Amino acid sequence: MIYVVIVFLWTSILLYILLGGADFGAGIIELFTSKGNRSKTRKTMYDAIGPIWEANHMWLIIAIVILFVGFPKIYTTVSIYLHIPLVCMLLGIIARGTAFVFRNYDAVKDDMQKLYTPIFVYSSLITPFFLGIIAASSVSGQIDVQAKDFLSAYVFSWLNWFSVSVGIFTVSICGFLATIFIIGQAANDDDRNFFVRKARRTIYTVMFCGALVFVAAYQENIPLANWIFGDTLGLIAIIAASISLVIMFFLLQRKKPRFLRVLAGFQVTMILFAATYSHFPDIVLLKNGTNLSLLIHQGQAKAIDTLGYALLIGSIFILPALVYLIYIFQQKKKLPETQ
Amino acid sequence: MDDFLAARLQMAFSLGFHIVFACIGMVMPFFMSVAHFYWLKTKKVVYKDVTKAWSKGVAIFFATGAVSGTVLSFELGLLWPTFMEHAGPIFGMPFSLEGTAFFIEAIALGFYLYGWDKLNKWFHWFTGVVVGISGLLSGILVVAANAWMNSPAGFDFVDGKYINIDPIKAMFNEAWFSQALHMSVAAFVSTGFAVAGVHAVMILRGKNVLFHSKAFKIAAVFGTVAACLQPISGDISAKDVAHRQPAKLAAMEAHFHTERNAPLIIGGIPDTANKKVDYAIKIPGLLSFMTTGDFNGEVKGLDVIPKEDHPPVAVTHYAFQVMVGLGVAMVLIALLYFLALYKKKQWLKSRWLLKLFVIATPMGFIALEAGWTVTEVGRQPWIINGVMRTSDAVTPMPGIAYSFYLFTAVYISLAIIVSLLLYRQITMVGKLYDSTSKLPKN
């Protein structure tokens, strides 16, 4: 049952990055879009993410619940030593979740929109940035459970070049997912061309930020290259992702938005796979060289079993409904593309 | 401010904020679905208008409730890591099921909000009902988790270790039913009265009267029926608390000495130093009767509980008085309303009855916060009743006070923005939702 639980944990993290990431990306590309094109981008994005907006958010909650029920030691270690970036991420989640709804449901569209919009776009940037920092810090081996002073225990555990570069990389991934996603939502050819140009630029950005992560890892003596290139499966995953990125680059102009989305999803899945597989089952690496492992630090058998059953039963209800939700609201959008 | 106090205050603020939004988010979908049902059945456009207007409210409250709930799931670890390390696997079952219920709610809400004219009309209505049911379920599950803190079960505590974990037993702990019942009914009372009160204001102002009257009636019926049921669930809760947590009951009642034929103490100022209550109304034997079913039954006082395990008496007592007092006030309003509905129809058109509802607008939520204070403060100094002290559960990270200030500022600004948003929704009813008011007058 422990593997069922781990698969659910990994899948919910992946889905949060994919679906939630496209969400965050919506705000990020709004930030990096010139004023003239901003309202077009915003409207297209809103139509695309509105219906599944609330559900995207849930993957994070599922992941957290799995952690504290199944792996309490891991959950509490992260909660204690990464308190500050977690709080920053939470503030981002609050600001973003509410600003999005306020912006779209306010009965009057007036100067308040000038307040909601910056909150929405900047928190869209901050949230995945800190999410990346948290993810990177848990594996960067900087968490020092023996530290006595405030800075080494609660600040340097996450404030290092590697974590920051992963934070930036996460932001770029979100922007990438959103730009690929939005191509399929374009109302006409002009818009599509505009979004395709944007997608090209985000692909360059992602590649640049990815390279930055390796430089930072080298700088901080984190064996990232070893994890990814030293492991056959990890290597295959990265090669597959790179090839598909090249394919994607050439297919951008073709009118196959669905295929592009699948490719983008595939690439992110492969990146997450490569990054997590190599040090599995360790999920938190500590400064003193000991690691917190999903297999060793799991909760008692009975807790894991019931959690596994709860997740299996839950997914019977959730997944079909979610698929149907996404399906039904994509129906209308596809029509213009086939013309 | 020391870190422990800051952590407690931050948790109190976060929960106090979340609880209001969560309750509205779980009850309003029912109002919305009833209005929607009337629209589908009667084809009266006013019901469609009310449904659409309420669905905007649901969206705003759901989103705010969802983010504040997400924050809470992190705060449990950020503020109380020692507690979560041990309790997480034991009382996690309701949380994992709650995740499912909440997820379904979010999906159903997506269908509902964006499904107008896209889905089959009855399927569309059904998704609205699902929002309500799954919301209510997630509320019940979260309260079951909280009940475990009051009535820990499903594990053995041996030599400081938590062994033989049984998550199902933990979920169905002794307190889950009485607490979940009391909380769910409270959600209906508070939301019913708050929504009815807001619409009553608009009727009194003579704005979109037909629209607001229909809305008022639906909310008022939910609120008043629930208000009349609440004393029953309150009685079940009181008996349950007396049996499981005598210290909490003693603090609620400011009951210092163990005695038979114990009086019910109404109001008064507890004097902890001299172990007495000044200026209170005392009804002899009633507390014994209410908790044991016998006027001569023995009720444990604070004297049988070690001093270091006493909950704060004054706060618990005042909060309890406020909750019961407001509960009684709402029952009285409810009875007047039923009398008006069935015997004195002319009252329904009178302004005084509407004014009573206006006055009652915040009552339910104040009672709700007070009741929650009774549960949480009354359990102190324990985070897991009788097993782990709150002070042993707090995070080692210093500087929590800053985090408390930060979150308080965020919650206050959110509360202000949401209020503004609702104000604008309500004042725009004539323009946005009420199609009947736009019909040409002939």
Short mmCIF file of C-alpha atoms in Angstrom, two decimals, chain B:
data_model
loop_
_atom_site.label_atom_id
_atom_site.label_comp_id
_atom_site.label_asym_id
_atom_site.label_seq_id
_atom_site.Cartn_x
_atom_site.Cartn_y
_atom_site.Cartn_z
CA MET B 1 4.55 38.77 22.72
CA ASP B 2 5.97 35.31 23.32
CA ASP B 3 6.02 32.76 20.52
CA PHE B 4 3.55 30.42 22.19
CA LEU B 5 0.92 33.10 22.61
CA ALA B 6 1.57 34.36 19.08
CA ALA B 7 1.12 30.86 17.68
CA ARG B 8 -2.13 30.41 19.56
CA LEU B 9 -3.44 33.78 18.45
CA GLN B 10 -2.47 33.15 14.84
CA MET B 11 -4.26 29.80 14.89
CA ALA B 12 -7.29 31.39 16.57
CA PHE B 13 -7.43 34.16 13.98
CA SER B 14 -6.98 31.80 11.06
CA LEU B 15 -9.67 29.45 12.28
CA GLY B 16 -11.99 32.24 13.33
CA PHE B 17 -11.72 33.71 9.86
CA HIS B 18 -11.99 30.44 8.00
CA ILE B 19 -14.97 29.21 9.98
CA VAL B 20 -17.19 32.08 8.83
CA PHE B 21 -16.34 31.64 5.16
CA ALA B 22 -16.50 27.88 5.33
CA CYS B 23 -19.97 27.97 6.91
CA ILE B 24 -21.36 30.36 4.33
CA GLY B 25 -19.67 28.38 1.58
CA MET B 26 -21.27 25.17 2.75
CA VAL B 27 -24.77 26.45 3.49
CA MET B 28 -25.45 29.01 0.75
CA PRO B 29 -25.35 26.38 -2.04
CA PHE B 30 -28.45 24.88 -0.43
CA PHE B 31 -30.27 28.23 -0.56
CA MET B 32 -29.09 28.62 -4.13
CA SER B 33 -30.32 25.15 -5.07
CA VAL B 34 -33.74 25.75 -3.53
CA ALA B 35 -34.13 28.99 -5.49
CA HIS B 36 -32.90 27.18 -8.58
CA PHE B 37 -35.45 24.42 -8.01
CA TYR B 38 -38.27 26.98 -7.79
CA TRP B 39 -37.05 28.53 -11.03
CA LEU B 40 -37.09 25.19 -12.85
CA LYS B 41 -40.50 24.30 -11.39
CA THR B 42 -42.39 27.59 -11.51
CA LYS B 43 -40.56 29.36 -14.38
CA LYS B 44 -40.75 32.57 -12.36
CA VAL B 45 -37.77 34.59 -13.49
CA VAL B 46 -37.27 36.11 -10.07
CA TYR B 47 -36.05 32.75 -8.78
CA LYS B 48 -33.50 32.50 -11.56
CA ASP B 49 -32.31 35.99 -10.65
CA VAL B 50 -31.98 35.08 -6.99
CA THR B 51 -30.11 31.89 -7.93
CA LYS B 52 -27.63 33.76 -10.10
CA ALA B 53 -27.04 36.46 -7.52
CA TRP B 54 -26.46 33.90 -4.77
CA SER B 55 -24.16 31.84 -6.96
CA LYS B 56 -21.83 34.86 -7.15
CA GLY B 57 -21.83 34.98 -3.37
CA VAL B 58 -21.08 31.27 -3.23
CA ALA B 59 -18.14 31.72 -5.62
CA ILE B 60 -16.66 34.53 -3.54
CA PHE B 61 -17.09 32.69 -0.25
CA PHE B 62 -15.93 29.38 -1.63
CA ALA B 63 -12.71 30.90 -2.94
CA THR B 64 -12.00 32.73 0.29
CA GLY B 65 -12.89 29.66 2.34
CA ALA B 66 -10.71 27.45 0.14
CA VAL B 67 -7.58 29.58 0.40
CA SER B 68 -7.99 30.10 4.13
CA GLY B 69 -8.48 26.34 4.48
CA THR B 70 -5.31 25.68 2.49
CA VAL B 71 -3.46 28.02 4.80
CA LEU B 72 -4.78 26.12 7.80
CA SER B 73 -3.57 22.78 6.48
CA PHE B 74 -0.07 24.26 6.36
CA GLU B 75 -0.38 26.17 9.62
CA LEU B 76 -1.04 22.95 11.51
CA GLY B 77 2.54 22.01 10.69
CA LEU B 78 4.03 25.49 10.73
CA LEU B 79 2.75 26.25 14.21
CA TRP B 80 2.21 22.85 15.86
CA PRO B 81 4.73 20.45 14.34
CA THR B 82 5.06 18.25 17.42
CA PHE B 83 1.31 17.80 17.50
CA MET B 84 1.13 16.95 13.81
CA GLU B 85 4.03 14.54 13.97
CA HIS B 86 2.09 12.32 16.36
CA ALA B 87 -1.52 13.21 15.59
CA GLY B 88 -1.29 13.41 11.79
CA PRO B 89 -1.39 9.66 11.13
CA ILE B 90 -4.03 9.10 13.82
CA PHE B 91 -6.62 11.74 12.99
CA GLY B 92 -5.65 12.06 9.32
CA MET B 93 -8.46 9.85 8.07
CA PRO B 94 -11.17 12.54 8.16
CA PHE B 95 -8.71 14.94 6.53
CA SER B 96 -8.05 12.61 3.62
CA LEU B 97 -11.77 12.04 3.12
CA GLU B 98 -12.36 15.75 3.51
CA GLY B 99 -9.88 16.29 0.69
CA THR B 100 -12.08 14.14 -1.51
CA ALA B 101 -15.29 15.89 -0.48
CA PHE B 102 -13.74 19.28 -0.99
CA PHE B 103 -12.36 18.28 -4.35
CA ILE B 104 -15.80 17.13 -5.49
CA GLU B 105 -17.21 20.41 -4.24
CA ALA B 106 -14.68 22.37 -6.30
CA ILE B 107 -15.43 20.32 -9.42
CA ALA B 108 -19.18 20.61 -8.92
CA LEU B 109 -18.82 24.36 -8.45
CA GLY B 110 -16.94 24.56 -11.76
CA PHE B 111 -19.84 22.80 -13.45
CA TYR B 112 -22.38 24.95 -11.70
CA LEU B 113 -20.90 28.41 -12.21
CA TYR B 114 -19.97 27.90 -15.83
CA GLY B 115 -22.72 25.49 -16.76
CA TRP B 116 -25.65 27.86 -17.36
CA ASP B 117 -27.08 27.07 -20.83
CA LYS B 118 -24.32 24.54 -21.42
CA LEU B 119 -25.55 21.58 -19.39
CA ASN B 120 -28.85 19.76 -19.19
CA LYS B 121 -30.90 21.96 -16.85
CA TRP B 122 -31.57 19.27 -14.25
CA PHE B 123 -27.99 18.05 -14.33
CA HIS B 124 -26.95 21.65 -13.85
CA TRP B 125 -29.26 21.96 -10.86
CA PHE B 126 -27.92 18.68 -9.53
CA THR B 127 -24.32 19.96 -9.61
CA GLY B 128 -25.47 22.81 -7.38
CA VAL B 129 -26.92 20.32 -4.91
CA VAL B 130 -23.64 18.37 -5.03
CA VAL B 131 -21.78 21.56 -4.11
CA GLY B 132 -23.95 21.81 -0.99
CA ILE B 133 -23.79 18.16 0.02
CA SER B 134 -20.05 17.78 -0.49
CA GLY B 135 -19.46 21.07 1.30
CA LEU B 136 -21.51 19.91 4.26
CA LEU B 137 -19.68 16.58 4.25
CA SER B 138 -16.29 18.24 4.29
CA GLY B 139 -17.43 20.41 7.19
CA ILE B 140 -18.57 17.35 9.12
CA LEU B 141 -15.26 15.59 8.44
CA VAL B 142 -13.14 18.51 9.59
CA VAL B 143 -15.18 18.79 12.77
CA ALA B 144 -14.70 15.04 13.31
CA ALA B 145 -10.95 15.69 13.22
CA ASN B 146 -11.34 18.49 15.76
CA ALA B 147 -13.54 16.24 17.90
CA TRP B 148 -10.64 13.82 18.11
CA MET B 149 -8.60 16.50 19.86
CA ASN B 150 -11.36 16.69 22.47
CA SER B 151 -11.89 12.96 22.63
CA PRO B 152 -8.71 11.22 21.51
CA ALA B 153 -9.27 7.63 20.40
CA GLY B 154 -7.84 5.03 18.08
CA PHE B 155 -4.35 4.69 19.56
CA ASP B 156 -2.54 3.64 22.71
CA PHE B 157 -0.30 6.11 24.47
CA VAL B 158 2.46 4.10 26.11
CA ASP B 159 5.69 5.62 27.47
CA GLY B 160 5.25 8.76 25.39
CA LYS B 161 4.73 6.70 22.23
CA TYR B 162 1.63 6.61 20.09
CA ILE B 163 1.11 2.98 19.11
CA ASN B 164 -1.61 0.66 17.76
CA ILE B 165 -3.00 3.39 15.53
CA ASP B 166 -6.53 2.82 14.26
CA PRO B 167 -7.57 5.76 12.05
CA ILE B 168 -11.17 4.58 11.67
CA LYS B 169 -11.67 4.38 15.43
CA ALA B 170 -10.03 7.81 15.72
CA MET B 171 -12.44 9.29 13.21
CA PHE B 172 -15.51 7.87 14.92
CA ASN B 173 -14.40 9.11 18.31
CA GLU B 174 -16.97 9.75 21.02
CA ALA B 175 -17.28 13.45 20.30
CA TRP B 176 -17.55 13.41 16.52
CA PHE B 177 -21.32 13.07 16.29
CA SER B 178 -22.35 15.65 18.85
CA GLN B 179 -19.79 18.17 17.61
CA ALA B 180 -20.50 17.69 13.92
CA LEU B 181 -24.24 17.92 14.52
CA HIS B 182 -23.92 21.08 16.60
CA MET B 183 -21.57 22.70 14.10
CA SER B 184 -23.61 21.82 11.00
CA VAL B 185 -26.82 23.15 12.53
CA ALA B 186 -24.90 26.25 13.66
CA ALA B 187 -23.75 26.81 10.09
CA PHE B 188 -27.36 26.79 8.90
CA VAL B 189 -28.52 29.08 11.71
CA SER B 190 -25.77 31.63 11.24
CA THR B 191 -25.85 31.71 7.45
CA GLY B 192 -29.67 31.65 7.36
CA PHE B 193 -29.98 34.59 9.72
CA ALA B 194 -27.15 36.55 8.10
CA VAL B 195 -28.51 36.17 4.57
CA ALA B 196 -32.10 36.81 5.66
CA GLY B 197 -30.96 39.90 7.56
CA VAL B 198 -29.21 41.37 4.54
CA HIS B 199 -32.23 40.87 2.32
CA ALA B 200 -34.47 42.27 5.07
CA VAL B 201 -32.45 45.50 4.98
CA MET B 202 -33.06 45.81 1.25
CA ILE B 203 -36.81 45.15 1.64
CA LEU B 204 -37.01 47.81 4.33
CA ARG B 205 -35.27 50.21 1.96
CA GLY B 206 -37.85 49.39 -0.66
CA LYS B 207 -35.30 48.19 -3.21
CA ASN B 208 -36.18 45.29 -5.59
CA VAL B 209 -38.76 44.14 -3.08
CA LEU B 210 -40.01 41.09 -4.95
CA PHE B 211 -36.48 39.80 -5.49
CA HIS B 212 -35.40 40.35 -1.91
CA SER B 213 -38.64 38.95 -0.48
CA LYS B 214 -38.17 35.64 -2.26
CA ALA B 215 -34.54 35.51 -1.17
CA PHE B 216 -35.44 36.49 2.38
CA LYS B 217 -38.02 33.76 2.69
CA ILE B 218 -35.73 30.94 1.60
CA ALA B 219 -32.92 32.03 3.90
CA ALA B 220 -35.26 32.77 6.81
CA VAL B 221 -36.90 29.34 6.65
CA PHE B 222 -33.52 27.60 6.73
CA GLY B 223 -32.23 29.82 9.54
CA THR B 224 -35.31 29.65 11.75
CA VAL B 225 -35.86 25.90 11.44
CA ALA B 226 -32.20 25.32 12.24
CA ALA B 227 -32.39 27.75 15.18
CA CYS B 228 -35.20 25.71 16.71
CA LEU B 229 -33.26 22.46 16.26
CA GLN B 230 -30.09 23.90 17.75
CA PRO B 231 -31.10 23.64 21.44
CA ILE B 232 -31.59 19.89 20.96
CA SER B 233 -28.10 19.44 19.54
CA GLY B 234 -26.80 21.78 22.24
CA ASP B 235 -28.29 19.52 24.88
CA ILE B 236 -26.67 16.45 23.30
CA SER B 237 -23.35 18.32 23.24
CA ALA B 238 -23.61 19.46 26.86
CA LYS B 239 -24.29 15.95 28.13
CA ASP B 240 -21.45 14.66 26.04
CA VAL B 241 -18.99 17.30 27.30
CA ALA B 242 -20.04 16.72 30.91
CA HIS B 243 -19.27 13.06 30.50
CA ARG B 244 -15.98 13.38 28.56
CA GLN B 245 -14.50 16.73 29.51
CA PRO B 246 -15.70 17.70 32.98
CA ALA B 247 -13.06 20.45 33.12
CA LYS B 248 -14.50 22.10 30.03
CA LEU B 249 -18.04 21.91 31.33
CA ALA B 250 -16.96 23.30 34.69
CA ALA B 251 -15.27 26.22 32.92
CA MET B 252 -18.29 26.83 30.66
CA GLU B 253 -20.52 27.02 33.71
CA ALA B 254 -17.92 28.56 36.01
CA HIS B 255 -18.73 25.64 38.25
CA PHE B 256 -16.00 25.64 40.90
CA HIS B 257 -17.22 23.04 43.37
CA THR B 258 -18.35 19.47 42.80
CA GLU B 259 -21.91 19.15 44.02
CA ARG B 260 -25.26 17.47 43.72
CA ASN B 261 -28.35 19.51 42.79
CA ALA B 262 -25.97 21.86 40.95
CA PRO B 263 -27.50 25.15 39.80
CA LEU B 264 -27.42 26.43 36.25
CA ILE B 265 -25.47 29.67 36.30
CA ILE B 266 -26.65 32.35 33.92
CA GLY B 267 -24.43 35.37 33.33
CA GLY B 268 -22.29 36.61 36.20
CA ILE B 269 -18.61 37.41 36.62
CA PRO B 270 -16.45 34.44 37.60
CA ASP B 271 -14.05 35.17 40.44
CA THR B 272 -11.38 32.50 40.02
CA ALA B 273 -9.38 33.53 43.09
CA ASN B 274 -12.29 33.09 45.49
CA LYS B 275 -13.90 30.31 43.43
CA LYS B 276 -17.29 31.95 43.09
CA VAL B 277 -19.44 33.72 40.52
CA ASP B 278 -20.75 37.19 41.30
CA TYR B 279 -24.00 38.71 40.05
CA ALA B 280 -25.22 35.51 38.39
CA ILE B 281 -28.73 34.11 38.11
CA LYS B 282 -28.73 30.61 39.57
CA ILE B 283 -31.44 28.08 38.82
CA PRO B 284 -31.13 25.33 41.43
CA GLY B 285 -30.67 21.77 40.21
CA LEU B 286 -30.94 22.62 36.53
CA LEU B 287 -27.29 21.97 35.66
CA SER B 288 -27.50 18.56 37.33
CA PHE B 289 -30.66 17.82 35.39
CA MET B 290 -29.24 19.00 32.07
CA THR B 291 -26.04 17.00 32.32
CA THR B 292 -27.19 13.88 34.16
CA GLY B 293 -30.97 13.82 33.66
CA ASP B 294 -31.43 13.92 37.45
CA PHE B 295 -31.94 17.08 39.54
CA ASN B 296 -29.84 15.50 42.23
CA GLY B 297 -27.08 14.21 39.93
CA GLU B 298 -23.48 15.02 40.75
CA VAL B 299 -21.68 17.54 38.56
CA LYS B 300 -17.89 17.67 38.79
CA GLY B 301 -16.45 21.06 39.57
CA LEU B 302 -13.00 22.50 38.94
CA ASP B 303 -11.97 21.39 42.42
CA VAL B 304 -11.51 17.78 41.29
CA ILE B 305 -9.22 18.84 38.47
CA PRO B 306 -5.53 19.59 39.17
CA LYS B 307 -4.90 23.31 39.07
CA GLU B 308 -2.40 23.09 36.18
CA ASP B 309 -5.11 21.44 34.05
CA HIS B 310 -7.73 24.17 34.53
CA PRO B 311 -8.92 25.84 31.34
CA PRO B 312 -9.25 29.65 31.41
CA VAL B 313 -12.57 29.95 33.24
CA ALA B 314 -13.61 33.51 32.47
CA VAL B 315 -13.16 33.36 28.68
CA THR B 316 -14.88 29.99 28.41
CA HIS B 317 -17.75 31.07 30.65
CA TYR B 318 -18.38 34.36 28.85
CA ALA B 319 -18.15 32.74 25.43
CA PHE B 320 -20.60 30.06 26.50
CA GLN B 321 -23.04 32.66 27.85
CA VAL B 322 -22.82 34.66 24.63
CA MET B 323 -23.47 31.56 22.53
CA VAL B 324 -26.46 30.40 24.55
CA GLY B 325 -27.89 33.91 24.89
CA LEU B 326 -27.77 34.59 21.18
CA GLY B 327 -29.08 31.10 20.46
CA VAL B 328 -32.11 31.75 22.65
CA ALA B 329 -32.69 35.14 21.00
CA MET B 330 -32.71 33.48 17.58
CA VAL B 331 -35.11 30.78 18.75
CA LEU B 332 -37.52 33.51 19.91
CA ILE B 333 -37.31 35.30 16.56
CA ALA B 334 -37.83 31.97 14.83
CA LEU B 335 -40.97 31.27 16.87
CA LEU B 336 -42.38 34.70 16.04
CA TYR B 337 -41.67 34.05 12.38
CA PHE B 338 -43.46 30.69 12.44
CA LEU B 339 -46.42 32.27 14.19
CA ALA B 340 -46.49 34.89 11.45
CA LEU B 341 -46.28 32.27 8.72
CA TYR B 342 -49.13 30.14 9.98
CA LYS B 343 -51.42 32.28 12.14
CA LYS B 344 -50.72 35.98 11.78
CA LYS B 345 -50.13 36.58 8.10
CA GLN B 346 -50.40 40.34 8.56
CA TRP B 347 -47.17 40.28 10.60
CA LEU B 348 -45.26 39.16 7.54
CA LYS B 349 -45.84 42.56 5.97
CA SER B 350 -44.92 44.47 9.10
CA ARG B 351 -41.64 46.32 9.38
CA TRP B 352 -40.93 45.26 12.96
CA LEU B 353 -40.53 41.62 12.03
CA LEU B 354 -38.07 42.50 9.28
CA LYS B 355 -36.25 44.79 11.69
CA LEU B 356 -35.86 41.92 14.13
CA PHE B 357 -34.16 39.95 11.37
CA VAL B 358 -31.92 42.90 10.58
CA ILE B 359 -30.84 43.05 14.22
CA ALA B 360 -30.22 39.30 14.14
CA THR B 361 -27.94 39.48 11.05
CA PRO B 362 -24.64 39.06 12.93
CA MET B 363 -26.06 37.04 15.84
CA GLY B 364 -25.50 33.62 14.34
CA PHE B 365 -21.90 34.31 13.47
CA ILE B 366 -21.12 35.82 16.85
CA ALA B 367 -22.67 32.74 18.46
CA LEU B 368 -20.65 30.55 16.13
CA GLU B 369 -17.36 32.21 17.06
CA ALA B 370 -18.30 32.09 20.73
CA GLY B 371 -19.16 28.40 20.51
CA TRP B 372 -15.91 27.67 18.80
CA THR B 373 -14.08 29.61 21.54
CA VAL B 374 -15.81 27.41 24.13
CA THR B 375 -14.62 24.25 22.36
CA GLU B 376 -11.04 25.36 21.83
CA VAL B 377 -10.29 27.48 24.90
CA GLY B 378 -12.25 25.06 27.08
CA ARG B 379 -9.88 22.26 26.05
CA GLN B 380 -6.76 24.12 27.20
CA PRO B 381 -4.10 23.50 28.40
CA TRP B 382 -4.42 20.40 26.22
CA ILE B 383 -4.03 20.23 22.47
CA ILE B 384 -4.92 16.53 22.62
CA ASN B 385 -7.18 16.27 25.62
CA GLY B 386 -5.33 14.59 28.46
CA VAL B 387 -2.45 13.47 26.23
CA MET B 388 -0.42 16.39 24.86
CA ARG B 389 -0.18 19.93 26.16
CA THR B 390 -0.54 22.80 23.71
CA SER B 391 2.70 24.33 25.00
CA ASP B 392 4.60 21.13 24.11
CA ALA B 393 3.30 21.16 20.56
CA VAL B 394 4.46 24.59 19.44
CA THR B 395 7.15 25.11 16.78
CA PRO B 396 10.72 25.77 17.93
CA MET B 397 11.06 28.60 15.41
CA PRO B 398 11.30 32.00 17.10
CA GLY B 399 9.65 35.17 15.84
CA ILE B 400 6.14 33.78 15.40
CA ALA B 401 4.82 37.15 16.55
CA TYR B 402 5.79 38.64 13.17
CA SER B 403 4.01 35.88 11.36
CA PHE B 404 0.98 36.56 13.54
CA TYR B 405 0.99 40.28 12.67
CA LEU B 406 1.40 39.48 9.00
CA PHE B 407 -1.46 36.99 8.81
CA THR B 408 -3.70 39.18 10.93
CA ALA B 409 -3.14 42.06 8.52
CA VAL B 410 -3.90 39.77 5.58
CA TYR B 411 -7.09 38.43 7.13
CA ILE B 412 -8.31 41.87 8.11
CA SER B 413 -7.76 43.21 4.61
CA LEU B 414 -9.46 40.18 3.12
CA ALA B 415 -12.44 40.63 5.42
CA ILE B 416 -12.69 44.27 4.35
CA ILE B 417 -12.46 43.45 0.64
CA VAL B 418 -15.00 40.62 0.86
CA SER B 419 -17.42 42.88 2.74
CA LEU B 420 -16.98 45.56 0.11
CA LEU B 421 -17.52 43.01 -2.63
CA LEU B 422 -20.72 41.75 -1.04
CA TYR B 423 -21.94 45.27 -0.49
CA ARG B 424 -21.43 45.96 -4.17
CA GLN B 425 -23.13 42.73 -5.18
CA ILE B 426 -26.15 43.58 -3.06
CA THR B 427 -26.46 47.17 -4.16
CA MET B 428 -26.13 46.12 -7.81
CA VAL B 429 -28.99 43.62 -7.60
CA GLY B 430 -31.32 45.98 -9.45
CA LYS B 431 -28.92 46.33 -12.37
CA LEU B 432 -27.38 42.89 -12.61
CA TYR B 433 -29.83 40.32 -11.41
CA ASP B 434 -33.35 41.58 -10.95
CA SER B 435 -34.92 41.26 -14.39
CA THR B 436 -38.42 41.70 -12.94
CA SER B 437 -37.64 45.27 -11.89
CA LYS B 438 -36.70 46.13 -15.46
CA LEU B 439 -40.06 45.11 -16.90
CA PRO B 440 -41.96 48.08 -18.32
CA LYS B 441 -44.67 49.24 -15.98
CA ASN B 442 -48.07 49.36 -17.59
#
